[in-house]
mmCIF file of C-alpha atoms in Angstrom:
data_model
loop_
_atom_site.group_PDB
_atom_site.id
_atom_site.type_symbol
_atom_site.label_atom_id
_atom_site.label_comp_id
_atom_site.label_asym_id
_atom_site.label_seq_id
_atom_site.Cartn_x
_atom_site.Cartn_y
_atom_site.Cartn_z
ATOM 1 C CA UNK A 17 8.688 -15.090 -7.519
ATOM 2 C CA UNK A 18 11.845 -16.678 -5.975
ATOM 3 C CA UNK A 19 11.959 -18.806 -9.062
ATOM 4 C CA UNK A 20 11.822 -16.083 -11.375
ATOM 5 C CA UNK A 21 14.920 -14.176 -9.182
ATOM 6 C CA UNK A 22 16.818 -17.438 -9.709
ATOM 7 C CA UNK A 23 16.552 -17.760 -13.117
ATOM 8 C CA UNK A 24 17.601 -14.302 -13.943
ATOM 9 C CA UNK A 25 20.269 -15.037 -11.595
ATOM 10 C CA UNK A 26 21.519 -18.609 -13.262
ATOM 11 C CA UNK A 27 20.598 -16.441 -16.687
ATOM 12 C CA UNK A 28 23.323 -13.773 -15.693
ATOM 13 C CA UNK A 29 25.561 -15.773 -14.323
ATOM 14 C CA UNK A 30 25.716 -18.022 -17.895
ATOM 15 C CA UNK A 31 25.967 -14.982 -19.661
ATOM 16 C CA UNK A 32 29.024 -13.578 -17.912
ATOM 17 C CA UNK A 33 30.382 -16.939 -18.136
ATOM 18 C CA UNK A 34 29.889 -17.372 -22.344
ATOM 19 C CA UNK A 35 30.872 -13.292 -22.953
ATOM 20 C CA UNK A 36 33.801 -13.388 -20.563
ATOM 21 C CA UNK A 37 32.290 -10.805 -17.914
ATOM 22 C CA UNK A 38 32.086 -12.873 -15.097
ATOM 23 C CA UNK A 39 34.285 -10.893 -13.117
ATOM 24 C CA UNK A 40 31.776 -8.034 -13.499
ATOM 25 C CA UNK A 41 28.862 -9.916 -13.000
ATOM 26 C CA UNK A 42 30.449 -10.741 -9.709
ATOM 27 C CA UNK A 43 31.482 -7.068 -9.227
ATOM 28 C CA UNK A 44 27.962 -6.275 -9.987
ATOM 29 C CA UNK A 45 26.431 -8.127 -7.197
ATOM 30 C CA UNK A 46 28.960 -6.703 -4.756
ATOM 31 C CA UNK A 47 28.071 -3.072 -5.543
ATOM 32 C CA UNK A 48 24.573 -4.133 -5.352
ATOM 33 C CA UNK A 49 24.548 -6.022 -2.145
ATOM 34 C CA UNK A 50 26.742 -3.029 -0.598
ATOM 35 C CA UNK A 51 23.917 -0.206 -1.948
ATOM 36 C CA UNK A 52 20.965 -2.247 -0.965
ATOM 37 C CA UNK A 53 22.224 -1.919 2.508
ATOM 38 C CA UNK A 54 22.696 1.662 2.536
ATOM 39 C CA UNK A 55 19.392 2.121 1.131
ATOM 40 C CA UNK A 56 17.885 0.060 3.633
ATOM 41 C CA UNK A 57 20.003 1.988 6.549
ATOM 42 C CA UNK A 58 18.510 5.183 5.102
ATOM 43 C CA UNK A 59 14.571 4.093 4.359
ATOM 44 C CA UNK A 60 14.637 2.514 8.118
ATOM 45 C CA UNK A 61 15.799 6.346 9.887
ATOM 46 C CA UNK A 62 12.952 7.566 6.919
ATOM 47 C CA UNK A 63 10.530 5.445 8.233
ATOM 48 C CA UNK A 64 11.566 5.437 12.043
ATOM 49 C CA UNK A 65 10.699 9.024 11.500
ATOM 50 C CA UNK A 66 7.352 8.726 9.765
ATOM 51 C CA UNK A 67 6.451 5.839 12.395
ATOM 52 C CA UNK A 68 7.206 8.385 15.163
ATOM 53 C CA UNK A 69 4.857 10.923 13.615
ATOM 54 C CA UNK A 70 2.167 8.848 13.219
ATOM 55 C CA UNK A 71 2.345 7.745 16.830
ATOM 56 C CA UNK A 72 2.454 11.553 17.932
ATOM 57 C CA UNK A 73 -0.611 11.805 15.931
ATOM 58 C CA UNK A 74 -2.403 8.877 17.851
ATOM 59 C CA UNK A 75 -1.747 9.654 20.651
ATOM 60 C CA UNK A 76 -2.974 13.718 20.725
ATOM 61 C CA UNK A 77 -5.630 12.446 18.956
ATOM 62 C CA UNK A 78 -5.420 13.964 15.131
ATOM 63 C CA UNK A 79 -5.918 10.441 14.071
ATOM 64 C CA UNK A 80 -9.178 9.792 15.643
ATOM 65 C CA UNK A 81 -10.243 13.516 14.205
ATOM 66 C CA UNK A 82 -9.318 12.116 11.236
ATOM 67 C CA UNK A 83 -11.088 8.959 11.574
ATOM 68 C CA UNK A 84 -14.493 11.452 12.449
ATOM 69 C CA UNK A 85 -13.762 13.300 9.103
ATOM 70 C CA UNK A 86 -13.426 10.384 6.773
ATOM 71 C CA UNK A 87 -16.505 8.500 8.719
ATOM 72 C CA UNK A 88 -19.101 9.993 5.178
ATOM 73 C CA UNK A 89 -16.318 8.799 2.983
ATOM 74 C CA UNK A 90 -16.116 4.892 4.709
ATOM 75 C CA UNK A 91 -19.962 4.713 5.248
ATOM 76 C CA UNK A 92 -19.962 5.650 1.057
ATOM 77 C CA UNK A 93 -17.171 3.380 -0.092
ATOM 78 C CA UNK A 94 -18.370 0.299 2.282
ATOM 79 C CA UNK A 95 -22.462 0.760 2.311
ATOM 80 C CA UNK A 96 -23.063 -2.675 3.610
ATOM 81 C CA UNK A 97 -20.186 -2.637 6.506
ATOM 82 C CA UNK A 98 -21.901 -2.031 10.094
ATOM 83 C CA UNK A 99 -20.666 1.042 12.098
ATOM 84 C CA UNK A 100 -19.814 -0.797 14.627
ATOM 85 C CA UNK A 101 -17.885 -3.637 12.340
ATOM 86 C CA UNK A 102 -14.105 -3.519 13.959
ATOM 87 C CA UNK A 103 -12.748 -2.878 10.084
ATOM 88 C CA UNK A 104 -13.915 0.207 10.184
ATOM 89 C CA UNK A 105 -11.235 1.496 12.117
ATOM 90 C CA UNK A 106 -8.555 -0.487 10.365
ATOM 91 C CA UNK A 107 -9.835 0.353 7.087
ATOM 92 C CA UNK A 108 -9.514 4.524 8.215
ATOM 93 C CA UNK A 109 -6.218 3.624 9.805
ATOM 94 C CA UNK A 110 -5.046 2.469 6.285
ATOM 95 C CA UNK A 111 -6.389 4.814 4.442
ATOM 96 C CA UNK A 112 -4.899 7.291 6.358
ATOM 97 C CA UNK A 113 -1.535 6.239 6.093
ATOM 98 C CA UNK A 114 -1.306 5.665 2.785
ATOM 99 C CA UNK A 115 -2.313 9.070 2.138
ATOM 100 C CA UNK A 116 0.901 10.131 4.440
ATOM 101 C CA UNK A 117 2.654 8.288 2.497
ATOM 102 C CA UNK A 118 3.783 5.458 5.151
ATOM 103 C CA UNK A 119 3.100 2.531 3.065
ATOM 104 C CA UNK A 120 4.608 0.489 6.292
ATOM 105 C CA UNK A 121 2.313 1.628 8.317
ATOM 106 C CA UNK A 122 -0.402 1.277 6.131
ATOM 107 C CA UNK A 123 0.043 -2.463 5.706
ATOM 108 C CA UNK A 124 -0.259 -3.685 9.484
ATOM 109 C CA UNK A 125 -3.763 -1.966 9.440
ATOM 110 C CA UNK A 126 -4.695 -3.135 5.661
ATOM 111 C CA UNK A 127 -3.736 -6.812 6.776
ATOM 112 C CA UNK A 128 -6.046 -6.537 9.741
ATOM 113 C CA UNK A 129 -8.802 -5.023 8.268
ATOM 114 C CA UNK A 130 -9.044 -8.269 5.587
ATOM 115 C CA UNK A 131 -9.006 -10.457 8.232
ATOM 116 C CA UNK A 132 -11.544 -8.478 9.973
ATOM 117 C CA UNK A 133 -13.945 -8.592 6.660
ATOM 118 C CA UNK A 134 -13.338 -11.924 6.125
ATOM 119 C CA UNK A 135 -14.265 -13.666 9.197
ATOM 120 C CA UNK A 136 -17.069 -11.424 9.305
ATOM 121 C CA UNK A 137 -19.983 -13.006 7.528
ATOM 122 C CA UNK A 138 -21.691 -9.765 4.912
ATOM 123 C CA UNK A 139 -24.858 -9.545 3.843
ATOM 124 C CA UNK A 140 -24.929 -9.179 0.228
ATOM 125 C CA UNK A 141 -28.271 -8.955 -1.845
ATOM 126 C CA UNK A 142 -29.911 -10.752 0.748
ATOM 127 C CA UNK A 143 -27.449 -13.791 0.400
ATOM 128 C CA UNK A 144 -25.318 -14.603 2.811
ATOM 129 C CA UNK A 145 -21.370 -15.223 0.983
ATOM 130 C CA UNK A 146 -19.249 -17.635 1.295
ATOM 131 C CA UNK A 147 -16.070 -17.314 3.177
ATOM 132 C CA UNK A 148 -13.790 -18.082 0.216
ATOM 133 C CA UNK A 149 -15.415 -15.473 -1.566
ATOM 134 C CA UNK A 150 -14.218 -11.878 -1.496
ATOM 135 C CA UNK A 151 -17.369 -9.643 -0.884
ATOM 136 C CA UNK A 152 -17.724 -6.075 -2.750
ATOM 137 C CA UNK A 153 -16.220 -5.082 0.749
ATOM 138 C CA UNK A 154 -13.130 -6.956 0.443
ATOM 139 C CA UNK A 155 -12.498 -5.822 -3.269
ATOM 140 C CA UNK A 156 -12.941 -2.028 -2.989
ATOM 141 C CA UNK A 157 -11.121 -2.141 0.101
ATOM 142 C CA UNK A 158 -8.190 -3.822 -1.536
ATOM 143 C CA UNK A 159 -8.653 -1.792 -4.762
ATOM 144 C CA UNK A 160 -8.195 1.411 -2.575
ATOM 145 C CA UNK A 161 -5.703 0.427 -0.693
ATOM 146 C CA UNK A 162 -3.574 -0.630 -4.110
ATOM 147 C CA UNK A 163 -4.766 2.499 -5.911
ATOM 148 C CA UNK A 164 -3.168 4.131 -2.866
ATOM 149 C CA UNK A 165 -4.045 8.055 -2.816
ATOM 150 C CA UNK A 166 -0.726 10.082 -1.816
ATOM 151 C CA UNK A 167 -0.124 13.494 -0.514
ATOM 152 C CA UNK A 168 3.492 12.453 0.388
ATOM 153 C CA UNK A 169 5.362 9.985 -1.478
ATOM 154 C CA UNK A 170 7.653 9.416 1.074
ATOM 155 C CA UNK A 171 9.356 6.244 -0.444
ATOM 156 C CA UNK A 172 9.864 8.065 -3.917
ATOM 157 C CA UNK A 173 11.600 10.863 -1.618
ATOM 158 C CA UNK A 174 13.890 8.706 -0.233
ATOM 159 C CA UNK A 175 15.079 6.662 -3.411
ATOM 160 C CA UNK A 176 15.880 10.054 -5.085
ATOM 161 C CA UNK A 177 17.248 11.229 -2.202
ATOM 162 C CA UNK A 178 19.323 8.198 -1.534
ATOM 163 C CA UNK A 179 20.812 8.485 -5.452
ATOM 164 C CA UNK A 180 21.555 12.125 -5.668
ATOM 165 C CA UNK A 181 18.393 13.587 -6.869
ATOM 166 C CA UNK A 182 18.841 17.350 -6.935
ATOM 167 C CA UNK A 183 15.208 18.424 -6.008
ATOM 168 C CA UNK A 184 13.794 14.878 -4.651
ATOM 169 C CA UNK A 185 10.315 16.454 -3.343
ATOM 170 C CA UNK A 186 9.633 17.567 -7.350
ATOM 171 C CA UNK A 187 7.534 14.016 -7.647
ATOM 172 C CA UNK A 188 5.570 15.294 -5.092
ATOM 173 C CA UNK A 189 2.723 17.020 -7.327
ATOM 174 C CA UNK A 190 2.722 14.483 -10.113
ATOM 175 C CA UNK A 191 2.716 11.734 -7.748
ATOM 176 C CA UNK A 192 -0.666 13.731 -5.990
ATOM 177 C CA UNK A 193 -2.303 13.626 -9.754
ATOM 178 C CA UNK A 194 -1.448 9.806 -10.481
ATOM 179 C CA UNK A 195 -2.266 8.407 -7.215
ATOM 180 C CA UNK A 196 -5.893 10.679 -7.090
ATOM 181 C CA UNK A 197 -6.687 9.566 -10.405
ATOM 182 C CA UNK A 198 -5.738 5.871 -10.104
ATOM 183 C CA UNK A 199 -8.181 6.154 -6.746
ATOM 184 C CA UNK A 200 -10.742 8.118 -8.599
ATOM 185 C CA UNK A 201 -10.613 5.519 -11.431
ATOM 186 C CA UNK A 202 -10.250 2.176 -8.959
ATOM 187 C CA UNK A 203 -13.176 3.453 -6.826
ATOM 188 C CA UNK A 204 -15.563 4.373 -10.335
ATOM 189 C CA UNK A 205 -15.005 0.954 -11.511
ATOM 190 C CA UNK A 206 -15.612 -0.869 -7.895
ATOM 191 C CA UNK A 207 -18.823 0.922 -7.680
ATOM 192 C CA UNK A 208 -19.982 -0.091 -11.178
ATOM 193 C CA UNK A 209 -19.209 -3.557 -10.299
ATOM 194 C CA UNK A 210 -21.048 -3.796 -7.057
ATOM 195 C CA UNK A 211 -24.180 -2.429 -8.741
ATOM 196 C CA UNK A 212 -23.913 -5.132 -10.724
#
């Protein structure tokens, strides 16, 4: 990836140079620099905000209510995960905030629960995997977790928020019907593919 941001870089730079716009390639990357920082100043109060929230919501408890409710839905989507497997609750953590909407909290949680399923050895078929191979568990965990089911977008929010949007929450019910039928989709083909 860092090559491919170079070369666009060494690619824009060459063509400023050869059309005479190098001034405004360099006036370019200014602006840029100067609204990536705001935009970062105003996702960090977003998500210092959405953070704070989700804490309030640990700590009365509506997360481990939450965790109870979506229990059927994890013992469906991960049949050969123990209940007692310590992904479990990383897995509903991540779920859960991705369907808030706090990607950033989501990821801390998604990143533990792989490491959790990997160094766990899962029975599959009656043959034990290998630990360089993902298991079914792995993949629709991942898959979910990228299909990413939102209630809230609250990054889309703040982007059209940050650039003058004059009704940013308007994504809010299109975003709903993409990201449930992405899920839907990702967790239909998972399923075929485990029964495999």
């Amino acid at each position: 990836l860092n090559y491919i941001w170079a070369l666009m870089i060494v690619c824009g730079v060459i063509y400023g140079l050869l059309t005479g716009n190098i001034e405004k390639v360099g006036n370019g990357a200014i602006d840029s620099a100067a609204e990536a920082v705001k935009l970062c100043i105003t996702m960090t109060g977003i998500m210092s905000m959405w953070m704070g929230f989700m804490e309030s919501a640990k700590s009365s408890g509506l997360i481990a209510k939450a965790e109870k409710g979506l229990e059927p839905v994890i013992c469906w989507l991960f049949p050969n995960l123990p209940k007692e497997h310590p992904a479990r609750s990383h897995i509903t953590t991540n779920i859960i905030a991705n369907i808030l909407g706090l990607g950033w909290a989501a990821t801390p949680a998604g990143l533990k629960a792989m490491e959790e399923l990997s160094n766990t050895p899962v029975l599959q078929k009656g043959k034990r995997m290998s630990s360089h191979i993902a298991t079914n568990e792995m993949c629709t965990f991942l898959v979910v977790n990228i299909s990413s089911l939102q209630l809230i977008p609250v990054n889309i929010i703040a982007y059209r928020s940050q650039y003058g949007s004059a009704n940013p929450a308007s994504i809010v019910a299109p975003a709903i019907i993409a990201t449930t039928v992405s899920t839907l989709v990702g967790i239909i083909y998972c399923k075929i593919k485990c029964k495999v």
